[in-house]
Amino acid sequence: MTLQPLTPVNCAGLIQPGFSLLQLDGEVLLFGQKGWPKRSCPTGVFGVRIKCGEMKLRAISFSNDSCYLPPLRCPAVCRLDPYDGLPESYLIHGGRTPNNEISSSLYLLTMDSRGCNRKLTLCCKEKELVGEVPGARYGHTMSIVQSCGKTACVLFGGRSYMPAGERTTESWNSVVDCPPQVFLFDLEFGCSSAHTLPELSDGQSFHLALAREDCVYFLGGHSLTSDSRLPRLFRLRVELLQGSPLLSCEILETGISISSAIISRTGPTHRYIILGGYQSNSQKRMECSTVILNEKGIHFEPLEAPKWIPDIIHSRTWFGGSAGEGSILLAVPTEGRPSQADMHYFYQVSFQTEGDAKEKKVTQGCSQESTEFDDSTPLEDSEELYFGREPHELDDSSDGEGGNYNEEDEEDESQTGYWIKCCLGCQVDPNTWEPYYSTELHRPAMIFCSRGEEGHWVHAQCMELSETLLLRLSQGSKRYFCHDHGGLKAFNP
């Protein structure tokens, strides 16, 4: 195993607590952060490239028929391996946006196409659930179970805001554990049902969920009610019988006191590595463990940890995610060191031998989360909503530097029109501006007017757009004009 320091190349500001790492078609994707001004990545999905000790990000495009995918922190993420002719994909449920809104939506993320230059294009579809639907939450897990020739999804745990009737001015943004219900829904019809089991009596958040066939194991987690990380381990068995499913739960004695751990799959079998996490509010878990799921149950084996350096040992928090089989991206805060410009140090932890690396396949078959949200700092949500950009304006035609994230693009706001008069009737004053749409945080949403040789940006507020219309237009691929150039009616179909 190795611990390699990484140098982020103009992308350190995009990797913050709460992110998720996904693997599709052999590519590692960063999801859950702010978007990319003046580029084709308003939802914050980036390809991660690690080479020669450097980490670079590249924008990932979405197909024209994709729905809007908001940046989500600490959602439940579940990988779907290819089955019944369907491609590999990811289910994403819930999560918390940079505006502190908690989502209840369910998205299906798949690969749409590969360009001639290997450029990846994703497709995102929102899936509706019916019946007993899980409410908005974050810090929970989703897992896939298979029984009796059927496939279903298990959702459990998480946190959410207090119910509306219990919220006061002082506790308006206070979060509570979600009720310890298990939600089961099928992926074909979206029928959801809620199940209450006596063994699951307390809420759990930021736990781990590992699934094999008809069983899901819930490991560790944090409970707000008791403010504890008990060494809990539950085995949930799901029988997808004709008519109604049968769920049973068993408490096992081999649990681990841990929350917000990182888990990485290490092979085609159900073998995983657990790294990181917290044993208490003030103590990180420095040990590593191997977890094996087989027909007899779940087994834990101690694993030699990397040789931690002082910056990692003495840091109060850490976070990360699986970057492929046996590979983990780890970050620790610089904790206010004036000599360090970036907010975090980054490392790649590899548990693979040289032989394993040659046979590496980028797959992941379990639910995971990255870190607890409470330790993260809200970021500005870059929601420029790219209207009507031509394909040649959005595509990066090579793997060179032109497709890499550049923080100078973030800082050069004078070119995007954020703090300048965007039109003759602009009412946006940078000294007095307040959020006009719920999708905004520190910057007003904008619409791109295509009139002229280069076009220009106009504040959506000055266009007098409703937020509903703003979001609907963001899903299209047409060219829109500002009021000075004919308004929304003057577009090229």
Coordinates of C-alpha atoms in Angstrom, one line a residue:
M1 CA 0.0 0.0 0.0
T2 CA 1.1 3.5 -0.7
L3 CA 0.3 7.1 0.5
Q4 CA 1.1 9.5 -2.3
P5 CA 0.8 13.3 -2.0
L6 CA -1.2 14.9 -4.8
T7 CA -0.8 18.4 -6.3
P8 CA -4.2 19.7 -7.4
V9 CA -3.6 21.7 -10.7
N10 CA -5.9 24.7 -10.4
C11 CA -8.8 22.6 -9.0
A12 CA -8.3 22.5 -5.2
G13 CA -11.3 24.8 -4.6
L14 CA -13.7 22.3 -6.2
I15 CA -13.0 19.4 -3.9
Q16 CA -14.8 20.0 -0.6
P17 CA -16.4 17.9 2.2
G18 CA -19.5 16.1 1.0
F19 CA -18.4 15.2 -2.5
S20 CA -18.9 11.8 -4.2
L21 CA -16.7 9.9 -6.5
L22 CA -18.3 7.7 -9.2
Q23 CA -16.8 5.3 -11.7
L24 CA -18.5 5.1 -15.1
D25 CA -17.0 3.5 -18.2
G26 CA -13.5 3.4 -16.6
E27 CA -13.5 7.0 -15.7
V28 CA -13.6 8.5 -12.2
L29 CA -16.1 11.3 -11.8
L30 CA -16.3 14.0 -9.1
F31 CA -19.8 15.0 -8.3
G32 CA -21.5 17.3 -5.8
Q33 CA -19.6 20.6 -6.0
K34 CA -20.1 24.0 -7.6
G35 CA -20.2 24.4 -11.3
W36 CA -17.7 25.8 -13.7
P37 CA -18.2 29.4 -14.9
K38 CA -17.9 30.1 -18.6
R39 CA -17.7 26.3 -19.3
S40 CA -20.1 23.4 -20.0
C41 CA -20.2 22.1 -16.4
P42 CA -23.0 24.0 -14.5
T43 CA -23.8 21.0 -12.3
G44 CA -20.3 20.3 -11.1
V45 CA -19.5 16.9 -12.5
F46 CA -15.8 16.5 -13.5
G47 CA -13.6 13.7 -14.7
V48 CA -10.7 13.1 -12.3
R49 CA -7.2 12.5 -13.7
I50 CA -4.4 11.5 -11.4
K51 CA -1.0 11.1 -13.0
C52 CA 2.6 11.7 -11.9
G53 CA 1.5 13.0 -8.5
E54 CA -0.8 15.7 -10.1
M55 CA -4.6 15.8 -10.0
K56 CA -6.5 17.5 -12.8
L57 CA -10.2 17.9 -13.5
R58 CA -12.0 17.9 -16.8
A59 CA -15.5 19.0 -17.6
I60 CA -18.1 16.3 -18.2
S61 CA -21.0 17.2 -20.6
F62 CA -24.6 16.1 -20.4
S63 CA -26.9 15.1 -23.3
N64 CA -29.5 17.5 -24.5
D65 CA -32.3 15.3 -23.1
S66 CA -30.8 15.3 -19.6
C67 CA -32.7 16.8 -16.7
Y68 CA -31.1 19.4 -14.4
L69 CA -28.9 17.8 -11.8
P70 CA -28.2 20.1 -8.8
P71 CA -24.9 19.9 -6.9
L72 CA -25.6 17.6 -4.0
R73 CA -23.5 17.0 -0.9
C74 CA -23.7 13.7 1.0
P75 CA -26.4 12.1 -1.1
A76 CA -27.0 8.3 -1.1
V77 CA -25.1 6.9 -4.1
C78 CA -25.6 3.4 -5.4
R79 CA -23.9 1.7 -8.3
L80 CA -25.9 -0.5 -10.7
D81 CA -23.8 -3.0 -12.5
P82 CA -25.0 -3.9 -16.0
Y83 CA -28.0 -6.3 -15.9
D84 CA -30.8 -7.4 -18.3
G85 CA -29.2 -5.4 -21.1
L86 CA -29.1 -2.2 -19.2
P87 CA -25.8 -0.3 -18.9
E88 CA -23.8 0.5 -15.8
S89 CA -25.3 3.4 -14.0
Y90 CA -25.7 5.2 -10.7
L91 CA -28.7 6.0 -8.5
I92 CA -28.4 9.3 -6.6
H93 CA -31.0 10.2 -4.0
G94 CA -31.3 13.2 -1.6
G95 CA -28.3 15.2 -0.6
R96 CA -27.8 18.8 0.6
T97 CA -27.2 21.6 -1.8
P98 CA -24.8 24.5 -1.2
N99 CA -27.9 26.6 -0.4
N100 CA -28.7 24.3 2.5
E101 CA -31.7 22.8 0.7
I102 CA -32.2 19.1 1.3
S103 CA -33.4 17.1 -1.7
S104 CA -35.9 14.3 -2.0
S105 CA -35.3 13.6 -5.7
L106 CA -34.0 10.4 -7.2
Y107 CA -31.7 10.6 -10.3
L108 CA -30.4 7.9 -12.6
L109 CA -27.0 8.7 -14.1
T110 CA -25.7 6.8 -17.1
M111 CA -23.2 7.2 -19.9
D112 CA -24.8 8.7 -23.0
S113 CA -21.9 8.5 -25.5
R114 CA -18.2 8.6 -26.1
G115 CA -17.0 11.1 -28.7
C116 CA -14.3 10.4 -31.2
N117 CA -11.8 11.9 -28.8
R118 CA -13.0 9.7 -26.0
K119 CA -14.9 12.6 -24.5
L120 CA -17.6 11.3 -22.1
T121 CA -21.2 12.6 -22.2
L122 CA -23.6 11.7 -19.4
C123 CA -27.4 11.4 -19.3
C124 CA -29.3 12.2 -16.2
K125 CA -33.0 11.3 -15.7
E126 CA -35.1 12.0 -12.7
K127 CA -37.1 9.0 -11.6
E128 CA -40.4 9.4 -9.7
L129 CA -41.4 7.2 -6.8
V130 CA -45.0 6.4 -5.9
G131 CA -46.5 5.0 -2.7
E132 CA -44.7 5.5 0.6
V133 CA -41.9 7.8 -0.6
P134 CA -38.8 8.6 1.5
G135 CA -38.6 12.3 2.4
A136 CA -35.8 14.7 1.8
R137 CA -32.6 13.7 3.6
Y138 CA -28.8 13.4 3.4
G139 CA -26.1 11.2 4.9
H140 CA -28.1 8.0 4.1
T141 CA -27.4 5.0 2.0
M142 CA -28.9 3.0 -0.9
S143 CA -28.2 -0.6 -1.8
I144 CA -29.3 -3.1 -4.4
V145 CA -30.7 -6.4 -3.4
Q146 CA -31.6 -9.4 -5.6
S147 CA -34.1 -12.1 -4.6
C148 CA -36.4 -14.5 -6.3
G149 CA -35.2 -13.3 -9.7
K150 CA -36.1 -9.7 -8.9
T151 CA -34.1 -6.6 -8.1
A152 CA -35.0 -3.8 -5.7
C153 CA -33.4 -0.9 -4.0
V154 CA -33.1 -0.4 -0.2
L155 CA -32.8 3.1 1.3
F156 CA -32.1 3.7 5.0
G157 CA -31.1 6.4 7.5
G158 CA -30.1 10.0 7.0
R159 CA -30.9 13.4 8.4
S160 CA -33.3 16.1 7.5
Y161 CA -34.7 19.4 8.9
M162 CA -37.2 19.3 11.8
P163 CA -40.8 18.9 10.7
A164 CA -42.4 22.2 9.7
G165 CA -44.7 22.2 12.7
E166 CA -41.8 21.9 15.2
R167 CA -39.4 24.4 13.7
T168 CA -38.9 27.8 15.4
T169 CA -36.8 30.8 14.6
E170 CA -34.0 29.5 16.7
S171 CA -34.1 26.0 15.3
W172 CA -35.1 26.7 11.8
N173 CA -32.0 25.1 10.3
S174 CA -31.6 22.4 12.9
V175 CA -31.5 18.8 11.6
V176 CA -32.7 15.6 13.2
D177 CA -32.3 11.9 12.5
C178 CA -34.9 10.6 10.0
P179 CA -37.2 7.9 11.5
P180 CA -35.4 4.5 11.3
Q181 CA -37.6 3.2 8.5
V182 CA -36.4 1.0 5.6
F183 CA -37.7 2.0 2.2
L184 CA -37.9 -0.5 -0.5
F185 CA -38.7 0.4 -4.2
D186 CA -38.4 -1.3 -7.5
L187 CA -36.5 0.5 -10.3
E188 CA -38.9 -0.4 -13.1
F189 CA -42.2 1.0 -11.8
G190 CA -40.9 3.2 -8.9
C191 CA -43.3 1.7 -6.3
S192 CA -42.0 2.5 -2.9
S193 CA -42.9 1.0 0.5
A194 CA -41.8 1.9 4.0
H195 CA -41.0 -0.8 6.6
T196 CA -40.5 -0.5 10.4
L197 CA -38.4 -3.2 12.1
P198 CA -38.1 -3.5 15.9
E199 CA -34.4 -4.0 15.7
L200 CA -33.9 -0.6 14.0
S201 CA -35.0 1.7 16.8
D202 CA -32.7 4.7 16.4
G203 CA -31.9 6.9 13.5
Q204 CA -28.5 6.4 11.8
S205 CA -26.6 8.7 9.5
F206 CA -23.2 8.5 7.8
H207 CA -23.1 4.7 8.2
L208 CA -21.9 2.2 5.7
A209 CA -24.1 -0.2 3.7
L210 CA -22.8 -3.3 2.0
A211 CA -25.0 -5.6 0.0
R212 CA -24.7 -9.1 -1.3
E213 CA -27.6 -10.9 -3.0
D214 CA -30.7 -10.5 -0.6
C215 CA -28.8 -9.1 2.4
V216 CA -27.7 -5.6 3.3
Y217 CA -25.3 -4.9 6.2
F218 CA -25.6 -1.6 8.0
L219 CA -22.4 -0.8 9.8
G220 CA -21.6 2.0 12.3
G221 CA -23.2 5.4 11.9
H222 CA -23.9 8.4 14.1
S223 CA -27.1 9.1 16.0
L224 CA -28.0 12.7 16.8
T225 CA -30.4 11.6 19.5
S226 CA -27.7 10.0 21.6
D227 CA -24.8 11.8 20.0
S228 CA -23.0 8.4 19.8
R229 CA -21.3 6.1 17.3
L230 CA -22.2 2.7 18.7
P231 CA -20.5 -0.4 17.3
R232 CA -23.6 -1.4 15.6
L233 CA -24.0 -4.0 12.8
F234 CA -27.4 -5.0 11.4
R235 CA -28.1 -7.6 8.7
L236 CA -31.3 -6.9 6.8
R237 CA -32.6 -9.7 4.7
V238 CA -35.1 -8.9 1.9
E239 CA -37.3 -11.6 0.2
L240 CA -39.0 -10.2 -2.9
L241 CA -41.9 -12.5 -2.7
Q242 CA -44.9 -12.4 -5.0
G243 CA -47.3 -9.8 -3.7
S244 CA -45.5 -8.1 -0.9
P245 CA -41.8 -8.3 0.2
L246 CA -40.7 -9.9 3.5
L247 CA -38.1 -8.0 5.5
S248 CA -36.2 -9.3 8.6
C249 CA -33.4 -7.8 10.6
E250 CA -30.7 -9.4 12.8
I251 CA -28.3 -7.6 15.2
L252 CA -24.7 -8.9 14.9
E253 CA -22.0 -8.6 17.5
T254 CA -19.0 -7.7 15.2
G255 CA -19.8 -4.1 14.6
I256 CA -17.4 -1.1 14.4
S257 CA -17.8 2.2 16.1
I258 CA -17.4 4.5 13.1
S259 CA -19.0 7.1 11.0
S260 CA -18.2 8.9 7.7
A261 CA -15.8 6.1 6.6
I262 CA -14.5 5.6 3.1
I263 CA -15.0 2.2 1.5
S264 CA -13.4 0.9 -1.6
R265 CA -14.0 -2.4 -3.5
T266 CA -10.9 -4.5 -4.1
G267 CA -12.0 -7.1 -6.7
P268 CA -14.9 -8.7 -8.5
T269 CA -15.9 -10.6 -5.3
H270 CA -17.5 -8.9 -2.4
R271 CA -14.3 -7.7 -0.7
Y272 CA -13.9 -4.2 0.5
I273 CA -11.5 -1.9 2.4
I274 CA -12.6 0.5 5.1
L275 CA -10.5 3.6 5.7
G276 CA -10.9 6.8 7.6
G277 CA -14.0 8.0 9.5
Y278 CA -14.5 9.0 13.1
Q279 CA -14.7 7.1 16.3
S280 CA -15.9 10.1 18.2
N281 CA -16.4 13.8 17.7
S282 CA -12.7 14.4 18.5
Q283 CA -11.1 11.2 17.4
K284 CA -10.4 9.9 13.9
R285 CA -10.3 6.2 13.2
M286 CA -6.7 5.6 12.0
E287 CA -7.0 1.8 11.5
C288 CA -8.0 0.1 8.3
S289 CA -10.1 -3.0 7.9
T290 CA -10.9 -5.6 5.2
V291 CA -14.5 -6.6 4.9
I292 CA -15.5 -9.8 3.2
L293 CA -19.1 -10.8 2.3
N294 CA -19.8 -14.4 1.5
E295 CA -22.6 -17.0 1.8
K296 CA -21.8 -17.4 5.5
G297 CA -22.1 -13.7 6.4
I298 CA -19.8 -10.8 7.0
H299 CA -16.1 -11.0 8.1
F300 CA -13.7 -8.3 9.3
E301 CA -9.9 -8.6 9.1
P302 CA -7.4 -6.0 10.3
L303 CA -5.4 -4.4 7.5
E304 CA -2.1 -2.6 7.8
A305 CA -2.7 1.1 7.6
P306 CA -0.6 3.4 5.5
K307 CA 2.3 5.2 7.2
W308 CA 0.4 8.3 8.2
I309 CA 2.3 11.6 8.0
P310 CA 2.0 14.2 10.8
D311 CA -0.4 16.4 8.7
I312 CA -2.9 13.6 8.6
I313 CA -2.3 12.4 12.2
H314 CA -2.8 15.8 13.7
S315 CA -5.7 17.0 11.5
R316 CA -9.1 17.3 13.2
T317 CA -11.1 16.2 10.2
W318 CA -10.6 14.3 7.0
F319 CA -12.7 13.2 4.1
G320 CA -12.5 11.4 0.7
G321 CA -13.9 8.8 -1.6
S322 CA -13.1 5.7 -3.6
A323 CA -11.3 6.4 -6.8
G324 CA -11.5 2.8 -8.1
E325 CA -10.7 -0.6 -6.8
G326 CA -8.3 -0.3 -3.9
S327 CA -7.7 3.4 -4.5
I328 CA -8.9 6.2 -2.3
L329 CA -8.7 10.0 -2.7
L330 CA -8.1 11.5 0.8
A331 CA -8.1 15.1 1.9
V332 CA -7.2 16.9 5.1
P333 CA -7.6 20.6 5.9
T334 CA -4.6 22.8 6.0
E335 CA -6.3 24.4 9.0
G336 CA -5.5 28.0 8.5
R337 CA -1.8 27.8 7.7
P338 CA -0.9 31.2 6.1
S339 CA 1.8 29.6 4.1
Q340 CA -0.6 27.2 2.4
A341 CA -2.8 28.8 -0.3
D342 CA -5.1 25.8 -0.8
M343 CA -7.7 24.7 1.8
H344 CA -6.8 21.1 1.8
Y345 CA -3.9 18.7 1.3
F346 CA -4.7 15.8 -1.0
Y347 CA -3.4 12.2 -1.1
Q348 CA -3.9 9.0 -3.0
V349 CA -4.0 5.9 -0.9
S350 CA -3.5 2.7 -2.9
F351 CA -4.0 -0.8 -1.4
Q352 CA -3.2 -2.6 -4.6
T353 CA -0.2 -4.7 -5.3
E354 CA 1.6 -4.3 -8.6
G355 CA -0.1 -7.4 -10.0
D356 CA -3.5 -6.1 -8.9
A357 CA -3.0 -2.8 -10.6
K358 CA -2.5 -4.5 -14.0
E359 CA -5.8 -6.3 -13.7
K360 CA -7.7 -3.3 -12.3
K361 CA -11.3 -2.8 -13.2
V362 CA -13.0 0.4 -12.1
T363 CA -16.1 -0.9 -10.4
Q364 CA -17.9 -0.3 -7.1
G365 CA -20.8 -2.3 -5.8
C366 CA -21.8 -0.7 -2.5
S367 CA -23.4 2.5 -1.1
Q368 CA -21.0 5.0 0.4
E369 CA -20.9 8.6 1.6
S370 CA -17.9 10.9 1.9
T371 CA -18.1 12.8 5.1
E372 CA -20.4 14.5 7.5
F373 CA -21.8 17.8 6.3
D374 CA -21.5 19.5 9.7
D375 CA -17.8 20.0 9.3
S376 CA -18.0 21.4 5.8
T377 CA -18.1 25.1 4.8
P378 CA -20.9 26.1 2.4
L379 CA -19.6 27.1 -1.0
E380 CA -21.0 29.5 -3.4
D381 CA -23.2 27.7 -5.8
S382 CA -22.2 28.5 -9.4
E383 CA -25.5 28.1 -11.2
E384 CA -25.0 30.1 -14.4
L385 CA -27.5 27.9 -16.2
Y386 CA -26.0 27.6 -19.6
F387 CA -28.6 28.6 -22.2
G388 CA -28.3 28.0 -25.8
R389 CA -24.5 27.5 -26.2
E390 CA -23.5 26.0 -29.5
P391 CA -22.0 22.5 -29.4
H392 CA -18.6 23.8 -30.7
E393 CA -18.6 26.3 -27.8
L394 CA -19.0 23.6 -25.2
D395 CA -16.9 20.8 -26.4
D396 CA -13.3 20.4 -25.4
S397 CA -11.7 18.7 -28.4
S398 CA -8.7 17.0 -26.7
D399 CA -7.3 15.8 -23.5
G400 CA -4.9 18.7 -23.3
E401 CA -4.9 21.7 -21.0
G402 CA -7.9 23.2 -22.8
G403 CA -10.2 20.8 -21.1
N404 CA -8.8 21.2 -17.6
Y405 CA -10.3 23.3 -14.8
N406 CA -8.6 26.7 -14.3
E407 CA -9.4 28.7 -11.2
E408 CA -8.6 31.8 -13.2
D409 CA -11.9 31.3 -15.0
E410 CA -13.6 31.5 -11.6
E411 CA -11.8 34.8 -10.7
D412 CA -12.3 36.6 -14.0
E413 CA -15.9 37.6 -13.2
S414 CA -15.7 40.8 -15.1
Q415 CA -16.0 38.8 -18.3
T416 CA -19.2 37.1 -17.2
G417 CA -21.0 40.3 -16.3
Y418 CA -21.6 39.4 -12.7
W419 CA -20.7 42.7 -11.2
I420 CA -21.1 45.0 -14.2
K421 CA -24.2 46.5 -15.8
C422 CA -25.5 43.7 -18.0
C423 CA -28.0 45.8 -19.8
L424 CA -29.4 49.4 -19.8
G425 CA -32.1 48.5 -17.3
C426 CA -29.9 46.3 -15.0
Q427 CA -31.0 46.7 -11.3
V428 CA -28.4 44.4 -9.8
D429 CA -26.0 46.2 -7.4
P430 CA -23.1 44.2 -6.1
N431 CA -23.2 46.2 -2.8
T432 CA -26.9 45.6 -2.1
W433 CA -27.7 42.4 -4.0
E434 CA -29.6 39.7 -2.2
P435 CA -30.6 36.2 -3.5
Y436 CA -33.5 36.5 -5.9
Y437 CA -33.9 32.8 -6.7
S438 CA -33.5 29.8 -4.4
T439 CA -30.8 28.5 -6.7
E440 CA -28.6 31.4 -6.0
L441 CA -26.1 31.9 -3.1
H442 CA -23.4 34.5 -3.7
R443 CA -24.1 35.3 -7.4
P444 CA -27.2 36.0 -9.4
A445 CA -28.3 33.5 -12.1
M446 CA -27.5 34.6 -15.6
I447 CA -28.8 33.9 -19.2
F448 CA -26.5 34.0 -22.2
C449 CA -27.6 36.3 -25.0
S450 CA -26.3 35.0 -28.3
R451 CA -26.7 38.2 -30.2
G452 CA -23.5 39.6 -31.7
E453 CA -20.2 38.0 -32.5
E454 CA -19.4 36.8 -29.0
G455 CA -22.7 37.3 -27.2
H456 CA -22.9 38.5 -23.6
W457 CA -24.4 37.5 -20.2
V458 CA -27.5 39.0 -18.8
H459 CA -28.9 38.6 -15.2
A460 CA -31.9 36.4 -15.2
Q461 CA -33.5 38.9 -12.7
C462 CA -33.2 41.6 -15.3
M463 CA -34.9 39.3 -17.8
E464 CA -37.9 39.1 -15.4
L465 CA -37.8 35.3 -15.6
S466 CA -39.6 33.2 -13.0
E467 CA -37.4 30.6 -11.4
T468 CA -39.5 27.8 -12.9
L469 CA -39.0 29.2 -16.4
L470 CA -35.3 29.7 -15.6
L471 CA -34.8 26.0 -14.7
R472 CA -36.9 24.8 -17.7
L473 CA -34.9 26.9 -20.1
S474 CA -31.7 25.5 -18.7
Q475 CA -32.6 22.1 -20.0
G476 CA -32.9 23.2 -23.6
S477 CA -30.3 23.8 -26.2
K478 CA -31.6 26.9 -28.0
R479 CA -30.2 30.4 -28.4
Y480 CA -32.0 33.1 -26.4
F481 CA -31.7 36.8 -26.6
C482 CA -32.0 39.5 -23.9
H483 CA -34.7 42.2 -24.0
D484 CA -32.4 44.6 -25.8
H485 CA -32.1 42.1 -28.6
G486 CA -35.7 40.9 -28.9
G487 CA -36.2 38.9 -25.8
L488 CA -37.0 35.2 -25.4
K489 CA -39.2 35.2 -28.5
A490 CA -36.3 36.0 -30.8
F491 CA -34.5 32.7 -30.8
N492 CA -33.3 30.3 -33.5
P493 CA -35.3 27.1 -33.3

